[in-house]
């Protein structure tokens, strides 16, 4: 499921190993007018960013069992820069995991499973227009 990146559109990259999560998020975000792409593994995102540029928003699945996700997020954050907003999709409020994710560059969290309202609420702060500099 790929949409071409349009410079005027907000871009969102979804990374999750669960096909149903990628499919639901893709459908909901595409309906909101975002340019959306999905990947199964964070390792695929390095090449994606090299060829497409950094997305405005990165939604990435994370769990305490995944021992590489924190390192993956650090790498993607370094590659993409501070302009990319990172939202970690997690199943439970695990303080240790959330702290490590925050240190790696995660801006906020979205609990799985999510519905349209929860997804929109997590994205809203990152979709606001940048304040004009006088």
Tab-separated table of C-alpha atoms in Angstrom:
chain	number	residue	atom	x	y	z
A	1	UNK	CA	0.000	0.000	0.000
A	2	UNK	CA	1.849	3.034	-1.200
A	3	UNK	CA	0.927	6.576	-2.028
A	4	UNK	CA	3.304	8.905	-3.839
A	5	UNK	CA	4.694	11.670	-1.695
A	6	UNK	CA	3.220	15.041	-2.614
A	7	UNK	CA	5.244	17.965	-1.253
A	8	UNK	CA	2.062	19.750	-0.109
A	9	UNK	CA	0.663	16.752	1.752
A	10	UNK	CA	1.542	15.639	5.246
A	11	UNK	CA	3.298	12.296	4.944
A	12	UNK	CA	2.946	9.432	7.366
A	13	UNK	CA	4.958	6.223	7.507
A	14	UNK	CA	3.448	3.331	9.474
A	15	UNK	CA	5.728	0.540	10.681
A	16	UNK	CA	4.188	-2.448	12.421
A	17	UNK	CA	4.628	-6.195	12.094
A	18	UNK	CA	0.855	-6.741	12.295
A	19	UNK	CA	-0.805	-6.470	8.864
A	20	UNK	CA	-4.180	-5.560	10.421
A	21	UNK	CA	-2.681	-2.564	12.272
A	22	UNK	CA	-1.002	-1.323	9.082
A	23	UNK	CA	-4.216	-1.765	7.110
A	24	UNK	CA	-6.474	0.011	9.609
A	25	UNK	CA	-4.078	2.923	10.156
A	26	UNK	CA	-3.504	3.229	6.395
A	27	UNK	CA	-7.238	3.449	5.669
A	28	UNK	CA	-7.988	5.917	8.465
A	29	UNK	CA	-5.077	8.224	7.651
A	30	UNK	CA	-5.631	8.108	3.894
A	31	UNK	CA	-9.210	9.272	4.456
A	32	UNK	CA	-7.817	12.243	6.397
A	33	UNK	CA	-5.880	13.379	3.330
A	34	UNK	CA	-2.429	12.249	4.413
A	35	UNK	CA	0.049	10.624	2.069
A	36	UNK	CA	0.522	7.240	3.757
A	37	UNK	CA	2.910	4.340	3.321
A	38	UNK	CA	3.373	1.169	5.355
A	39	UNK	CA	6.287	-1.100	6.196
A	40	UNK	CA	6.536	-4.286	8.229
A	41	UNK	CA	10.017	-3.822	9.742
A	42	UNK	CA	11.897	-0.737	10.975
A	43	UNK	CA	14.983	-1.849	9.026
A	44	UNK	CA	13.034	-1.198	5.799
A	45	UNK	CA	12.492	2.422	6.844
A	46	UNK	CA	16.149	3.410	6.418
A	47	UNK	CA	15.956	2.746	2.678
A	48	UNK	CA	12.460	4.261	2.485
A	49	UNK	CA	13.683	7.535	4.018
A	50	UNK	CA	16.701	7.592	1.701
A	51	UNK	CA	14.478	7.350	-1.358
A	52	UNK	CA	11.401	9.343	-0.225
A	53	UNK	CA	12.749	11.722	2.396
A	54	UNK	CA	11.686	11.831	6.011
A	55	UNK	CA	7.966	11.519	6.675
A	56	UNK	CA	6.272	14.221	8.715
A	57	UNK	CA	4.888	11.554	11.051
A	58	UNK	CA	6.251	8.109	11.876
A	59	UNK	CA	3.878	5.636	13.565
A	60	UNK	CA	5.889	2.686	14.842
A	61	UNK	CA	4.809	-0.402	16.745
A	62	UNK	CA	6.801	-1.050	19.909
A	63	UNK	CA	6.734	-3.696	22.607
A	64	UNK	CA	8.877	-4.652	25.568
A	65	UNK	CA	9.603	-7.991	23.860
A	66	UNK	CA	11.162	-6.243	20.838
A	67	UNK	CA	14.723	-5.629	22.006
A	68	UNK	CA	15.738	-3.677	18.863
A	69	UNK	CA	12.916	-1.114	18.562
A	70	UNK	CA	14.595	1.529	20.749
A	71	UNK	CA	17.781	1.349	18.664
A	72	UNK	CA	15.718	1.387	15.466
A	73	UNK	CA	13.908	4.550	16.555
A	74	UNK	CA	17.195	6.249	17.478
A	75	UNK	CA	18.605	5.408	14.050
A	76	UNK	CA	15.509	6.633	12.200
A	77	UNK	CA	15.407	9.812	14.295
A	78	UNK	CA	19.076	10.507	13.481
A	79	UNK	CA	18.476	9.858	9.792
A	80	UNK	CA	15.263	11.900	9.538
A	81	UNK	CA	16.056	14.761	11.894
A	82	UNK	CA	13.928	16.622	14.376
A	83	UNK	CA	11.199	17.568	11.877
A	84	UNK	CA	9.746	14.052	11.980
A	85	UNK	CA	7.178	13.404	14.727
A	86	UNK	CA	7.418	9.877	16.144
A	87	UNK	CA	4.403	8.175	17.701
A	88	UNK	CA	4.936	4.760	19.288
A	89	UNK	CA	2.029	2.324	19.095
A	90	UNK	CA	2.070	0.276	22.304
A	91	UNK	CA	-0.221	-2.300	23.897
A	92	UNK	CA	0.213	-1.353	27.553
A	93	UNK	CA	1.584	1.433	29.727
A	94	UNK	CA	4.994	-0.080	30.462
A	95	UNK	CA	6.923	2.717	32.185
A	96	UNK	CA	10.349	1.213	31.433
A	97	UNK	CA	9.588	0.823	27.735
A	98	UNK	CA	7.966	4.243	27.522
A	99	UNK	CA	11.000	5.884	29.137
A	100	UNK	CA	13.414	4.152	26.746
A	101	UNK	CA	11.217	5.120	23.776
A	102	UNK	CA	11.050	8.753	24.924
A	103	UNK	CA	14.852	8.863	25.209
A	104	UNK	CA	15.102	7.405	21.708
A	105	UNK	CA	13.036	10.266	20.295
A	106	UNK	CA	9.372	9.266	20.587
A	107	UNK	CA	7.062	12.282	20.890
A	108	UNK	CA	3.891	10.502	22.030
A	109	UNK	CA	2.123	7.154	22.387
A	110	UNK	CA	-0.941	5.505	20.857
A	111	UNK	CA	-2.428	2.452	22.535
A	112	UNK	CA	-3.304	-0.578	20.410
A	113	UNK	CA	-5.918	-1.515	19.519
A	114	UNK	CA	-7.022	1.952	18.502
A	115	UNK	CA	-10.055	3.433	16.830
A	116	UNK	CA	-10.411	6.438	14.568
A	117	UNK	CA	-10.892	8.895	17.448
A	118	UNK	CA	-7.790	7.691	19.313
A	119	UNK	CA	-5.682	7.813	16.145
A	120	UNK	CA	-6.876	11.312	15.275
A	121	UNK	CA	-6.256	12.511	18.843
A	122	UNK	CA	-2.680	11.230	18.777
A	123	UNK	CA	-1.986	12.911	15.436
A	124	UNK	CA	-3.762	16.226	16.076
A	125	UNK	CA	-0.833	17.939	17.856
A	126	UNK	CA	1.465	17.026	14.977
A	127	UNK	CA	-0.904	18.191	12.235
A	128	UNK	CA	-1.334	21.738	13.512
A	129	UNK	CA	0.152	24.367	11.232
A	130	UNK	CA	3.495	25.741	12.373
A	131	UNK	CA	3.117	29.158	14.012
A	132	UNK	CA	4.169	32.041	11.785
A	133	UNK	CA	7.462	33.625	12.738
A	134	UNK	CA	7.284	37.413	12.823
